[in-house]
């Protein structure tokens, strides 16, 4: 992760915080810089869904942009999901997202990461 990318993202965060009609602050705050660093670390940690375990292991996934109006509100959201496995005939049962929505195809998912360790 480059400092140039962090600075650009921090500037975007700063500009987005400006009130309508006001000018953005000339200096990027430490808070904006930390927010940009945290956001970029999450984004860069996402792996392609094709590399995810398909053995029932729970993972944290970010959903892709979904064009279907019924599910569009889920675009970009994060869920703990798992792969349902395969039938004896080899049929891919897809990803279980939440009760009522299972069998999602790979194209539903932008990326994934392992779940963080639980606090002890």
PDB file of C-alpha atoms in Angstrom:
ATOM      1  CA  UNK A   1       0.000   0.000   0.000  1.00  0.00           C
ATOM      2  CA  UNK A   2       1.616   3.246  -1.115  1.00  0.00           C
ATOM      3  CA  UNK A   3       1.555   6.487   0.817  1.00  0.00           C
ATOM      4  CA  UNK A   4       0.441   8.222  -2.405  1.00  0.00           C
ATOM      5  CA  UNK A   5      -2.666   6.026  -2.525  1.00  0.00           C
ATOM      6  CA  UNK A   6      -3.349   6.694   1.167  1.00  0.00           C
ATOM      7  CA  UNK A   7      -3.035  10.450   0.594  1.00  0.00           C
ATOM      8  CA  UNK A   8      -5.418  10.341  -2.388  1.00  0.00           C
ATOM      9  CA  UNK A   9      -7.974   8.352  -0.439  1.00  0.00           C
ATOM     10  CA  UNK A  10      -7.629  10.608   2.612  1.00  0.00           C
ATOM     11  CA  UNK A  11      -8.194  13.638   0.365  1.00  0.00           C
ATOM     12  CA  UNK A  12     -11.324  11.992  -1.037  1.00  0.00           C
ATOM     13  CA  UNK A  13     -12.585  11.332   2.506  1.00  0.00           C
ATOM     14  CA  UNK A  14     -11.826  14.934   3.489  1.00  0.00           C
ATOM     15  CA  UNK A  15     -13.616  16.295   0.402  1.00  0.00           C
ATOM     16  CA  UNK A  16     -16.634  14.061   1.010  1.00  0.00           C
ATOM     17  CA  UNK A  17     -16.934  15.416   4.550  1.00  0.00           C
ATOM     18  CA  UNK A  18     -17.149  19.021   3.334  1.00  0.00           C
ATOM     19  CA  UNK A  19     -20.588  20.540   3.730  1.00  0.00           C
ATOM     20  CA  UNK A  20     -22.475  21.381   0.528  1.00  0.00           C
ATOM     21  CA  UNK A  21     -21.311  24.763  -0.706  1.00  0.00           C
ATOM     22  CA  UNK A  22     -18.253  24.828   1.545  1.00  0.00           C
ATOM     23  CA  UNK A  23     -14.656  24.377   0.484  1.00  0.00           C
ATOM     24  CA  UNK A  24     -12.732  21.336   1.694  1.00  0.00           C
ATOM     25  CA  UNK A  25     -10.089  21.912   4.334  1.00  0.00           C
ATOM     26  CA  UNK A  26      -6.639  22.579   2.834  1.00  0.00           C
ATOM     27  CA  UNK A  27      -4.959  19.971   5.049  1.00  0.00           C
ATOM     28  CA  UNK A  28      -5.712  16.280   5.406  1.00  0.00           C
ATOM     29  CA  UNK A  29      -6.365  15.459   9.040  1.00  0.00           C
ATOM     30  CA  UNK A  30      -4.749  12.558  10.873  1.00  0.00           C
ATOM     31  CA  UNK A  31      -8.232  11.103  11.365  1.00  0.00           C
ATOM     32  CA  UNK A  32      -8.838  11.097   7.598  1.00  0.00           C
ATOM     33  CA  UNK A  33      -5.415   9.579   6.984  1.00  0.00           C
ATOM     34  CA  UNK A  34      -6.103   6.797   9.524  1.00  0.00           C
ATOM     35  CA  UNK A  35      -9.544   6.162   7.991  1.00  0.00           C
ATOM     36  CA  UNK A  36      -7.995   5.914   4.528  1.00  0.00           C
ATOM     37  CA  UNK A  37      -5.291   3.539   5.759  1.00  0.00           C
ATOM     38  CA  UNK A  38      -7.869   1.308   7.451  1.00  0.00           C
ATOM     39  CA  UNK A  39     -10.156   1.295   4.409  1.00  0.00           C
ATOM     40  CA  UNK A  40      -7.319   0.483   2.037  1.00  0.00           C
ATOM     41  CA  UNK A  41      -6.047  -2.323   4.237  1.00  0.00           C
ATOM     42  CA  UNK A  42      -9.492  -3.946   4.138  1.00  0.00           C
ATOM     43  CA  UNK A  43      -9.813  -3.505   0.383  1.00  0.00           C
ATOM     44  CA  UNK A  44      -6.343  -4.850  -0.319  1.00  0.00           C
ATOM     45  CA  UNK A  45      -6.983  -7.852   1.934  1.00  0.00           C
ATOM     46  CA  UNK A  46      -9.841  -9.107  -0.264  1.00  0.00           C
ATOM     47  CA  UNK A  47      -8.999 -12.186  -2.284  1.00  0.00           C
ATOM     48  CA  UNK A  48     -10.732 -13.432  -5.431  1.00  0.00           C
ATOM     49  CA  UNK A  49     -13.687 -15.694  -4.587  1.00  0.00           C
ATOM     50  CA  UNK A  50     -12.218 -18.423  -6.787  1.00  0.00           C
ATOM     51  CA  UNK A  51      -9.536 -18.898  -4.114  1.00  0.00           C
ATOM     52  CA  UNK A  52     -11.998 -19.262  -1.206  1.00  0.00           C
ATOM     53  CA  UNK A  53     -12.345 -22.568   0.651  1.00  0.00           C
ATOM     54  CA  UNK A  54     -15.312 -24.624  -0.517  1.00  0.00           C
ATOM     55  CA  UNK A  55     -15.437 -26.995   2.415  1.00  0.00           C
ATOM     56  CA  UNK A  56     -18.029 -25.280   4.619  1.00  0.00           C
ATOM     57  CA  UNK A  57     -15.487 -22.945   6.266  1.00  0.00           C
ATOM     58  CA  UNK A  58     -17.028 -19.597   7.214  1.00  0.00           C
ATOM     59  CA  UNK A  59     -15.409 -16.573   5.545  1.00  0.00           C
ATOM     60  CA  UNK A  60     -16.056 -12.827   5.417  1.00  0.00           C
ATOM     61  CA  UNK A  61     -17.205 -11.780   1.940  1.00  0.00           C
ATOM     62  CA  UNK A  62     -18.016  -8.491   0.253  1.00  0.00           C
ATOM     63  CA  UNK A  63     -20.815  -8.711  -2.268  1.00  0.00           C
ATOM     64  CA  UNK A  64     -20.294  -7.406  -5.786  1.00  0.00           C
ATOM     65  CA  UNK A  65     -22.531  -4.861  -7.506  1.00  0.00           C
ATOM     66  CA  UNK A  66     -25.799  -6.686  -8.090  1.00  0.00           C
ATOM     67  CA  UNK A  67     -27.981  -5.393 -10.923  1.00  0.00           C
ATOM     68  CA  UNK A  68     -31.137  -7.339 -10.074  1.00  0.00           C
ATOM     69  CA  UNK A  69     -33.453  -4.806  -8.418  1.00  0.00           C
ATOM     70  CA  UNK A  70     -34.649  -7.337  -5.824  1.00  0.00           C
ATOM     71  CA  UNK A  71     -31.114  -7.744  -4.435  1.00  0.00           C
ATOM     72  CA  UNK A  72     -29.387  -4.488  -5.452  1.00  0.00           C
ATOM     73  CA  UNK A  73     -29.547  -3.148  -1.879  1.00  0.00           C
ATOM     74  CA  UNK A  74     -27.054  -5.871  -0.890  1.00  0.00           C
ATOM     75  CA  UNK A  75     -24.316  -4.558  -3.223  1.00  0.00           C
ATOM     76  CA  UNK A  76     -21.056  -3.903  -1.375  1.00  0.00           C
ATOM     77  CA  UNK A  77     -22.310  -5.308   1.924  1.00  0.00           C
ATOM     78  CA  UNK A  78     -20.288  -7.778   3.949  1.00  0.00           C
ATOM     79  CA  UNK A  79     -21.531 -11.120   5.178  1.00  0.00           C
ATOM     80  CA  UNK A  80     -20.092 -14.141   6.896  1.00  0.00           C
ATOM     81  CA  UNK A  81     -20.766 -16.886   4.368  1.00  0.00           C
ATOM     82  CA  UNK A  82     -19.850 -20.476   3.595  1.00  0.00           C
ATOM     83  CA  UNK A  83     -19.893 -22.660   0.522  1.00  0.00           C
ATOM     84  CA  UNK A  84     -22.652 -25.277   0.514  1.00  0.00           C
ATOM     85  CA  UNK A  85     -20.537 -27.884  -1.251  1.00  0.00           C
ATOM     86  CA  UNK A  86     -21.264 -30.127  -4.193  1.00  0.00           C
ATOM     87  CA  UNK A  87     -23.836 -32.829  -4.830  1.00  0.00           C
ATOM     88  CA  UNK A  88     -22.773 -36.379  -5.643  1.00  0.00           C
ATOM     89  CA  UNK A  89     -23.217 -35.555  -9.317  1.00  0.00           C
ATOM     90  CA  UNK A  90     -20.829 -32.583  -8.974  1.00  0.00           C
ATOM     91  CA  UNK A  91     -23.444 -29.805  -9.001  1.00  0.00           C
ATOM     92  CA  UNK A  92     -22.086 -26.672  -7.274  1.00  0.00           C
ATOM     93  CA  UNK A  93     -24.611 -25.695  -4.561  1.00  0.00           C
ATOM     94  CA  UNK A  94     -23.169 -22.179  -4.277  1.00  0.00           C
ATOM     95  CA  UNK A  95     -22.647 -19.843  -1.350  1.00  0.00           C
ATOM     96  CA  UNK A  96     -24.941 -19.586   1.659  1.00  0.00           C
ATOM     97  CA  UNK A  97     -25.296 -15.868   2.354  1.00  0.00           C
ATOM     98  CA  UNK A  98     -28.037 -15.720   4.981  1.00  0.00           C
ATOM     99  CA  UNK A  99     -31.319 -17.484   5.805  1.00  0.00           C
ATOM    100  CA  UNK A 100     -33.474 -17.292   2.720  1.00  0.00           C
ATOM    101  CA  UNK A 101     -30.600 -16.698   0.326  1.00  0.00           C
ATOM    102  CA  UNK A 102     -28.426 -19.669  -0.426  1.00  0.00           C
ATOM    103  CA  UNK A 103     -27.006 -20.991  -3.635  1.00  0.00           C
ATOM    104  CA  UNK A 104     -25.450 -17.686  -4.685  1.00  0.00           C
ATOM    105  CA  UNK A 105     -23.029 -17.933  -7.601  1.00  0.00           C
ATOM    106  CA  UNK A 106     -19.416 -16.733  -7.499  1.00  0.00           C
ATOM    107  CA  UNK A 107     -20.297 -13.592  -9.486  1.00  0.00           C
ATOM    108  CA  UNK A 108     -22.319 -12.345  -6.486  1.00  0.00           C
ATOM    109  CA  UNK A 109     -19.118 -11.972  -4.484  1.00  0.00           C
ATOM    110  CA  UNK A 110     -16.480  -9.307  -5.039  1.00  0.00           C
ATOM    111  CA  UNK A 111     -13.918 -10.829  -2.700  1.00  0.00           C
ATOM    112  CA  UNK A 112     -13.335 -12.609   0.583  1.00  0.00           C
ATOM    113  CA  UNK A 113     -10.999 -12.839   3.565  1.00  0.00           C
ATOM    114  CA  UNK A 114     -10.546 -15.165   6.506  1.00  0.00           C
ATOM    115  CA  UNK A 115     -12.507 -14.273   9.615  1.00  0.00           C
ATOM    116  CA  UNK A 116     -10.442 -12.492  12.259  1.00  0.00           C
ATOM    117  CA  UNK A 117      -9.559 -14.488  15.335  1.00  0.00           C
ATOM    118  CA  UNK A 118     -12.141 -14.242  18.090  1.00  0.00           C
ATOM    119  CA  UNK A 119     -11.181 -12.206  21.166  1.00  0.00           C
ATOM    120  CA  UNK A 120     -10.182 -14.289  24.136  1.00  0.00           C
TER     121      UNK A 120
END
